[in-house]
Coordinates of C-alpha atoms in Angstrom, one line a residue:
X52 CA 0.0 0.0 0.0
X53 CA 1.2 3.5 -0.6
X54 CA 2.5 5.6 2.2
X55 CA -0.9 7.3 2.5
X56 CA -4.4 6.5 1.2
X57 CA -7.6 8.3 0.6
X58 CA -9.4 8.4 3.9
X59 CA -11.9 6.2 5.6
X60 CA -14.9 8.1 4.4
X61 CA -13.7 11.6 5.4
X62 CA -11.8 12.4 2.1
X63 CA -8.6 13.1 4.1
X64 CA -5.3 11.3 3.6
X65 CA -4.6 8.7 6.2
X66 CA -1.4 6.8 7.0
X67 CA -1.4 3.1 7.4
X68 CA -1.2 3.5 11.2
X69 CA -4.3 5.8 11.1
X70 CA -6.2 3.2 9.0
X71 CA -5.3 0.5 11.5
X72 CA -6.4 2.6 14.4
X73 CA -9.6 3.6 12.6
X74 CA -10.7 0.1 11.8
X75 CA -9.2 -1.9 14.6
X76 CA -9.4 0.6 17.5
X77 CA -12.1 0.0 20.1
X78 CA -11.8 -3.8 19.8
X79 CA -12.1 -3.8 16.0
X80 CA -15.5 -2.2 16.2
X81 CA -15.5 -0.7 12.7
X82 CA -14.2 -3.7 10.8
X83 CA -16.7 -5.9 12.6
X84 CA -19.4 -3.4 11.9
X85 CA -18.7 -3.6 8.1
X86 CA -19.0 -7.4 8.2
X87 CA -22.3 -7.3 10.2
X88 CA -23.6 -4.6 7.8
X89 CA -22.9 -6.9 4.8
X90 CA -24.6 -9.8 6.4
X91 CA -27.7 -7.8 7.4
X92 CA -28.1 -6.2 3.9
X93 CA -27.3 -9.3 1.8
X94 CA -27.8 -12.4 3.9
X95 CA -30.6 -11.6 6.3
X96 CA -28.5 -11.2 9.4
X97 CA -25.9 -13.1 11.5
X98 CA -28.2 -15.5 13.4
X99 CA -27.0 -19.1 13.4
X100 CA -23.5 -18.3 12.1
X101 CA -20.1 -18.4 13.7
X102 CA -19.1 -14.8 12.9
X103 CA -15.5 -15.4 14.1
X104 CA -14.8 -17.2 10.8
X105 CA -16.1 -14.2 8.8
X106 CA -14.3 -11.6 11.0
X107 CA -11.1 -13.6 10.3
X108 CA -11.7 -13.4 6.6
X109 CA -12.2 -9.7 6.9
X110 CA -8.9 -9.4 8.7
X111 CA -7.2 -11.3 5.8
X112 CA -8.8 -9.0 3.3
X113 CA -7.7 -5.8 5.2
X114 CA -4.1 -7.1 5.6
X115 CA -4.0 -8.1 1.9
X116 CA -5.0 -4.6 0.8
X117 CA -2.5 -2.9 3.1
X118 CA 0.4 -5.4 2.5
X119 CA 0.1 -5.6 -1.3
X120 CA -0.8 -2.0 -2.1
X121 CA -4.1 -2.9 -3.8
X122 CA -5.6 0.5 -3.0
X123 CA -4.8 4.1 -4.1
X124 CA -6.8 7.3 -4.1
X125 CA -7.9 6.9 -7.7
X126 CA -10.2 4.0 -6.6
X127 CA -12.4 6.3 -4.5
X128 CA -12.8 6.3 -0.8
X129 CA -11.0 3.6 1.1
X130 CA -14.1 2.6 3.1
X131 CA -16.1 2.0 -0.1
X132 CA -13.2 0.1 -1.7
X133 CA -12.8 -2.1 1.5
X134 CA -16.6 -2.7 1.6
X135 CA -16.6 -4.0 -2.0
X136 CA -13.6 -6.3 -1.3
X137 CA -15.3 -7.7 1.8
X138 CA -18.5 -8.4 -0.1
X139 CA -16.6 -10.6 -2.6
X140 CA -14.5 -12.4 0.1
X141 CA -17.5 -13.1 2.4
X142 CA -19.5 -14.4 -0.5
X143 CA -16.7 -16.8 -1.3
X144 CA -16.5 -17.9 2.3
X145 CA -20.2 -18.7 2.4
X146 CA -19.9 -20.7 -0.8
X147 CA -16.9 -22.6 0.6
X148 CA -18.8 -23.5 3.8
X149 CA -21.8 -24.7 1.8
X150 CA -19.6 -26.9 -0.3
X151 CA -18.1 -28.3 2.9
X152 CA -21.5 -29.1 4.2
X153 CA -22.5 -30.9 1.0
X154 CA -19.2 -32.9 0.9
X155 CA -19.6 -33.9 4.6
X156 CA -22.8 -35.8 3.6
X157 CA -20.8 -38.4 1.6
X158 CA -18.1 -40.9 2.6
X159 CA -14.7 -39.2 2.9
X160 CA -11.3 -41.0 2.9
X161 CA -9.2 -40.4 6.0
X162 CA -6.4 -39.2 3.7
X163 CA -8.6 -36.9 1.7
X164 CA -7.5 -33.2 1.9
X165 CA -10.1 -31.0 3.7
X166 CA -10.4 -27.2 3.6
X167 CA -8.1 -24.5 2.2
X168 CA -5.1 -25.8 4.1
X169 CA -5.7 -29.3 2.7
X170 CA -5.7 -30.9 6.2
X171 CA -6.1 -34.7 5.9
X172 CA -9.5 -35.7 7.1
X173 CA -8.0 -38.2 9.5
X174 CA -6.3 -35.4 11.4
X175 CA -9.7 -34.0 12.2
X176 CA -10.8 -37.1 14.1
X177 CA -11.2 -36.1 17.8
X178 CA -8.3 -37.3 20.1
X179 CA -8.7 -39.2 23.4
X180 CA -8.5 -36.0 25.3
X181 CA -11.9 -34.9 26.5
X182 CA -12.2 -31.2 27.1
X183 CA -15.4 -31.6 29.0
X184 CA -13.9 -34.1 31.5
X185 CA -10.8 -32.0 32.1
X186 CA -12.8 -28.8 32.7
X187 CA -15.4 -30.5 34.8
X188 CA -12.7 -31.4 37.3
X189 CA -12.0 -27.7 38.0
X190 CA -15.6 -26.3 38.0
X191 CA -16.7 -25.3 41.4
X192 CA -13.2 -25.3 42.9
X193 CA -13.0 -22.2 45.0
X194 CA -10.2 -19.8 44.1
X195 CA -9.3 -21.6 40.9
X196 CA -9.3 -18.9 38.2
X197 CA -8.2 -21.2 35.4
X198 CA -11.7 -22.0 34.2
X199 CA -12.7 -18.3 33.9
X200 CA -9.4 -17.5 32.2
X201 CA -10.1 -20.2 29.6
X202 CA -13.7 -19.3 29.1
X203 CA -12.8 -15.6 28.8
X204 CA -10.5 -16.3 25.9
X205 CA -13.3 -18.0 23.8
X206 CA -15.6 -16.3 21.4
X207 CA -19.1 -15.6 22.7
X208 CA -20.7 -18.6 20.9
X209 CA -17.9 -21.0 21.9
X210 CA -18.2 -20.0 25.5
X211 CA -22.0 -20.6 25.5
X212 CA -21.5 -24.0 24.0
X213 CA -18.9 -25.0 26.6
X214 CA -20.9 -23.7 29.5
X215 CA -24.0 -25.7 28.3
X216 CA -21.9 -28.8 27.9
X217 CA -20.8 -28.4 31.5
X218 CA -24.5 -28.3 32.4
X219 CA -24.9 -31.6 30.4
X220 CA -27.3 -30.0 27.9
X221 CA -27.6 -32.5 25.0
X222 CA -25.8 -31.6 21.8
X223 CA -29.0 -31.4 19.7
X224 CA -30.5 -29.0 22.2
X225 CA -27.4 -26.8 22.1
X226 CA -27.6 -26.6 18.4
X227 CA -31.3 -25.9 18.5
X228 CA -30.9 -23.1 21.1
X229 CA -28.0 -21.4 19.2
X230 CA -29.4 -22.1 15.7
X231 CA -26.3 -23.9 14.6
X232 CA -25.8 -26.5 11.9
X233 CA -23.8 -29.6 12.8
X234 CA -20.8 -28.4 11.0
X235 CA -20.9 -25.0 12.7
X236 CA -21.2 -26.7 16.1
X237 CA -18.3 -29.0 15.4
X238 CA -16.2 -26.1 14.2
X239 CA -16.8 -24.2 17.4
X240 CA -16.0 -27.2 19.6
X241 CA -12.8 -27.8 17.6
X242 CA -11.7 -24.2 18.0
X243 CA -12.4 -24.4 21.7
X244 CA -10.2 -27.5 22.0
X245 CA -7.4 -25.8 20.1
X246 CA -7.5 -22.7 22.3
X247 CA -4.1 -22.0 23.7
X248 CA -5.5 -21.7 27.3
X249 CA -6.7 -25.4 27.2
X250 CA -3.1 -26.1 28.3
X251 CA -4.1 -25.0 31.8
X252 CA -5.9 -28.3 32.1
X253 CA -4.2 -30.8 29.8
X254 CA -1.1 -31.2 31.9
X255 CA -3.2 -32.9 34.6
X256 CA -6.0 -34.3 32.3
X257 CA -4.1 -37.6 31.8
X258 CA -4.7 -38.4 35.5
X259 CA -8.3 -39.0 34.7
X260 CA -7.6 -41.4 31.9
X261 CA -8.0 -45.0 32.8
X262 CA -5.4 -47.7 32.2
X263 CA -2.7 -45.3 30.8
X264 CA 0.0 -47.0 32.9
X265 CA 2.1 -43.8 33.2
X266 CA 3.3 -41.9 36.2
X267 CA 4.9 -38.5 36.7
X268 CA 8.5 -39.8 36.7
X269 CA 10.5 -40.2 33.4
X270 CA 12.6 -43.4 33.4
X271 CA 16.3 -42.6 33.5
X272 CA 17.1 -44.5 30.3
X273 CA 14.7 -42.2 28.3
X274 CA 17.1 -39.3 28.8
X275 CA 20.5 -41.1 28.9
X276 CA 20.4 -43.9 26.4
X277 CA 20.6 -42.1 23.0
X278 CA 23.0 -40.9 20.4
X279 CA 23.0 -38.0 17.9
X280 CA 24.5 -38.4 14.4
X281 CA 24.5 -36.9 10.9
X282 CA 23.4 -39.2 8.2
X283 CA 23.1 -38.7 4.4
X284 CA 19.5 -38.4 3.3
X285 CA 20.1 -41.0 0.5
X286 CA 21.3 -43.5 3.0
X287 CA 18.2 -43.0 5.2
X288 CA 16.0 -43.4 2.1
X289 CA 17.8 -46.6 1.1
X290 CA 17.4 -48.0 4.7
X291 CA 13.7 -47.2 4.6
X292 CA 13.3 -48.9 1.2
X293 CA 15.2 -52.0 2.3
X294 CA 13.2 -52.4 5.4
X295 CA 16.1 -51.6 7.7
X296 CA 14.2 -48.6 9.0
X297 CA 10.6 -49.4 9.9
X298 CA 8.2 -46.7 8.8
X299 CA 5.0 -48.6 9.8
X300 CA 5.0 -48.6 13.6
X301 CA 1.5 -49.3 14.8
X302 CA 1.3 -45.8 16.5
X303 CA 2.8 -43.9 13.6
X304 CA 0.4 -42.0 11.4
X305 CA 0.3 -42.5 7.6
X306 CA 2.7 -40.8 5.1
X307 CA 1.9 -38.0 2.7
X308 CA -0.1 -35.9 5.1
X309 CA 1.5 -32.5 4.2
X310 CA 0.0 -29.8 2.1
X311 CA 1.6 -28.8 -1.2
X312 CA 3.0 -25.7 0.5
X313 CA 4.8 -27.8 3.2
X314 CA 6.1 -30.3 0.7
X315 CA 7.5 -27.8 -1.8
X316 CA 9.1 -25.7 0.9
X317 CA 10.9 -28.8 2.4
X318 CA 12.2 -30.1 -0.9
X319 CA 13.6 -26.7 -1.9
X320 CA 15.3 -26.4 1.4
X321 CA 17.1 -29.7 0.9
X322 CA 18.2 -28.8 -2.7
X323 CA 19.5 -25.5 -1.4
X324 CA 21.5 -27.3 1.3
X325 CA 19.6 -25.6 4.2
X326 CA 19.1 -27.5 7.5
X327 CA 15.9 -29.3 8.3
X328 CA 14.4 -30.7 11.6
X329 CA 16.0 -33.8 12.9
X330 CA 14.9 -37.4 12.3
X331 CA 14.2 -39.6 15.4
X332 CA 14.6 -43.3 15.5
X333 CA 13.8 -45.8 18.3
X334 CA 15.7 -49.1 18.4
X335 CA 13.9 -52.0 20.0
X336 CA 14.8 -55.7 20.5
X337 CA 12.0 -57.9 19.1
X338 CA 12.4 -61.7 19.3
X339 CA 16.2 -61.3 19.7
X340 CA 16.5 -59.0 16.7
X341 CA 17.1 -55.3 16.6
X342 CA 14.4 -53.2 15.0
X343 CA 14.7 -49.6 14.1
X344 CA 11.4 -47.6 14.2
X345 CA 11.1 -44.2 12.5
X346 CA 9.4 -42.1 15.1
X347 CA 9.6 -38.6 13.8
X348 CA 10.4 -37.6 10.2
X349 CA 8.0 -39.9 8.3
X350 CA 6.6 -37.1 6.2
X351 CA 10.1 -35.7 5.4
X352 CA 11.5 -39.1 4.3
X353 CA 8.3 -40.1 2.5
X354 CA 8.2 -37.0 0.3
X355 CA 11.9 -37.2 -0.3
X356 CA 11.5 -40.9 -1.4
X357 CA 8.6 -40.0 -3.7
X358 CA 10.5 -37.1 -5.2
X359 CA 13.7 -39.1 -5.7
X360 CA 11.7 -41.8 -7.5
X361 CA 10.3 -39.3 -10.0
X362 CA 6.8 -39.7 -8.3
X363 CA 6.4 -35.9 -7.8
X364 CA 7.7 -32.5 -8.8
X365 CA 8.2 -29.2 -6.9
X366 CA 5.4 -26.7 -7.6
X367 CA 5.4 -23.0 -6.9
X368 CA 3.1 -22.9 -3.9
X369 CA 5.3 -22.5 -0.8
X370 CA 8.6 -23.0 -2.7
X371 CA 11.3 -20.4 -2.0
X372 CA 14.6 -20.0 -3.7
X373 CA 13.7 -22.5 -6.4
X374 CA 16.4 -21.1 -8.8
X375 CA 19.3 -22.9 -7.4
X376 CA 23.0 -22.0 -8.2
X377 CA 25.4 -24.9 -8.6
X378 CA 28.8 -25.7 -10.1
X379 CA 29.0 -27.9 -13.2
X380 CA 32.2 -29.5 -14.3
X381 CA 33.5 -28.9 -17.8
X382 CA 34.1 -32.1 -19.9
X383 CA 35.9 -32.6 -23.2
X384 CA 34.5 -34.4 -26.2
X385 CA 35.7 -37.8 -24.7
X386 CA 33.8 -37.2 -21.5
X387 CA 36.9 -36.4 -19.4
X388 CA 36.9 -33.6 -16.9
X389 CA 38.9 -30.5 -18.2
X390 CA 41.6 -29.3 -15.9
X391 CA 42.7 -25.7 -15.4
X392 CA 46.2 -24.3 -15.4
X393 CA 46.6 -25.4 -11.8
X394 CA 45.6 -28.9 -12.5
X395 CA 42.2 -28.6 -10.7
X396 CA 38.9 -29.7 -12.2
X397 CA 37.4 -26.8 -14.2
X398 CA 33.8 -25.8 -13.4
X399 CA 31.2 -23.3 -14.4
X400 CA 28.6 -21.5 -12.1
X401 CA 25.1 -22.2 -13.3
X402 CA 21.5 -21.7 -12.1
X403 CA 18.8 -24.4 -12.4
X404 CA 15.1 -23.7 -11.9
X405 CA 13.7 -26.8 -10.1
X406 CA 10.0 -26.0 -10.5
X407 CA 8.1 -28.7 -12.5
X408 CA 11.3 -30.8 -12.9
X409 CA 11.5 -34.5 -11.9
X410 CA 14.5 -35.6 -9.9
X411 CA 15.9 -37.4 -12.9
X412 CA 15.9 -34.1 -14.8
X413 CA 18.1 -32.4 -12.2
X414 CA 21.8 -31.7 -12.9
X415 CA 24.1 -34.4 -11.5
X416 CA 25.5 -31.9 -9.0
X417 CA 22.0 -31.3 -7.5
X418 CA 21.2 -35.1 -7.5
X419 CA 24.4 -35.7 -5.5
X420 CA 23.6 -32.8 -3.1
X421 CA 20.2 -34.3 -2.5
X422 CA 21.5 -37.8 -1.7
X423 CA 24.5 -36.5 0.4
X424 CA 22.4 -34.0 2.3
X425 CA 23.2 -34.3 6.0
X426 CA 20.3 -34.9 8.3
X427 CA 20.6 -34.8 12.1
X428 CA 19.4 -38.1 13.5
X429 CA 18.7 -38.9 17.1
X430 CA 18.6 -42.6 18.0
X431 CA 17.2 -44.0 21.2
X432 CA 18.4 -47.5 22.2
X433 CA 16.7 -50.5 23.8
X434 CA 13.3 -48.9 23.9
X435 CA 10.2 -50.6 25.3
X436 CA 6.7 -50.2 23.7
X437 CA 5.9 -47.6 26.4
X438 CA 9.0 -45.6 25.7
X439 CA 8.3 -45.6 22.0
X440 CA 4.8 -44.3 22.6
X441 CA 6.3 -41.6 24.9
X442 CA 8.7 -40.4 22.1
X443 CA 5.9 -40.4 19.5
X444 CA 3.8 -38.2 21.7
X445 CA 6.7 -36.0 22.6
X446 CA 7.9 -35.4 19.1
X447 CA 4.5 -34.9 17.5
X448 CA 2.8 -32.5 19.9
X449 CA 3.6 -29.3 18.0
X450 CA 1.1 -27.4 15.9
X451 CA 2.3 -25.7 12.7
X452 CA 1.4 -22.1 11.8
X453 CA -2.0 -21.5 10.4
X454 CA -2.5 -19.5 7.2
X455 CA -2.9 -16.2 9.0
X456 CA 0.3 -16.7 11.1
X457 CA 2.3 -17.8 8.1
X458 CA 1.3 -14.8 6.0
X459 CA 2.0 -12.5 8.9
X460 CA 5.7 -13.4 8.5
X461 CA 5.7 -11.7 5.1
X462 CA 5.0 -8.3 6.6
X463 CA 7.6 -5.7 7.4
X464 CA 8.7 -5.4 11.0
X465 CA 7.1 -1.9 11.3
X466 CA 3.8 -3.1 10.0
X467 CA 3.8 -6.2 12.2
X468 CA 4.6 -4.1 15.3
X469 CA 1.6 -1.8 14.6
X470 CA -0.8 -4.8 14.1
X471 CA 0.6 -6.5 17.2
X472 CA 0.2 -3.4 19.3
X473 CA -3.5 -3.2 18.4
X474 CA -4.3 -6.9 18.5
X475 CA -2.7 -7.5 21.9
X476 CA -4.9 -4.9 23.5
X477 CA -8.3 -6.1 22.3
X478 CA -10.1 -9.4 23.2
X479 CA -11.7 -9.4 19.7
X480 CA -8.4 -10.9 18.4
X481 CA -8.3 -13.8 20.7

């Protein structure tokens, strides 16, 4: 966006900071007012809808206009321009939700991508953690502020749902009272379970699980009996292909769960020689034989294997630095390496665009870089089944950035500071 823009309906020039304050001051009252106005004028009101989703879309539209300079004074008043952009975006969101409801009526594979982030359907299956049971243990405890802290961080409709569930109101009755579809209800519950303040309860929630067989003390061999190495990526892929590295532990999830963005970003990092997260292996003695289980890194190795076998190519989405510089040796007509005046192999600096290219189409130099790429590998020895389960939980409890968080990293530091300073002060942004 340009340094200044035609005003917010006043006709005066406003800086980016003034626009942010105008629309996101007072808890985001003005941006929310525009969204509500659109719904009342075009869609008959907001009843029965989780407006948090639509407010989030409005935030994305506003950030896109500001970040990418889509507005200038020749396009009229900023408020009118923003209103038109919101109309299109909210209409698209409504269509997307309706498509999602229709798709939900059929049978869906657990590996099928769902939503804009292409999350595998299997990842949306509820876990064994029961939010209601964990919260119930704290309700009514005098002086315990954790429940109110958690409830205060929810949206209005999410809080009403959780409070009614604590009162054991049936699900169908909750949906009837709040005029929610099943998908809208599930979306609210899912968001409530992902709320960052749920961690106030989850640390002790496992005490209510039956038959877990765990206690609060970590066995000493979990921390001492391990080794950290560097291994070539090609060797790890060969071991996995030959069955030396077991990728199918019963507790391990399935491969190929990443989005296109994640896959493309990872492969370009490898081809550029940039470090990637470690691989974790647990060794176990089974019937007198040593078995190596791949505990963390299944997606990284699976996509690397697929790419090396010409089963996939790198696409633009998420890929960064895809024009990769490399050195190519100079050969004579007989196929021998040409030497320079110092007797060293002569080479030329070249650049290769890897988008849309199979692994077999890469220059030999980049093929070798891929296979020789050093990966940090942590190996735990003499693991029991319980210890393997512990490591799988421990290495797979992180949550990646959502789309808004990812796009936020593309903003300038000054712009990010202005947005943070406003969002941190207003409960609307929780």
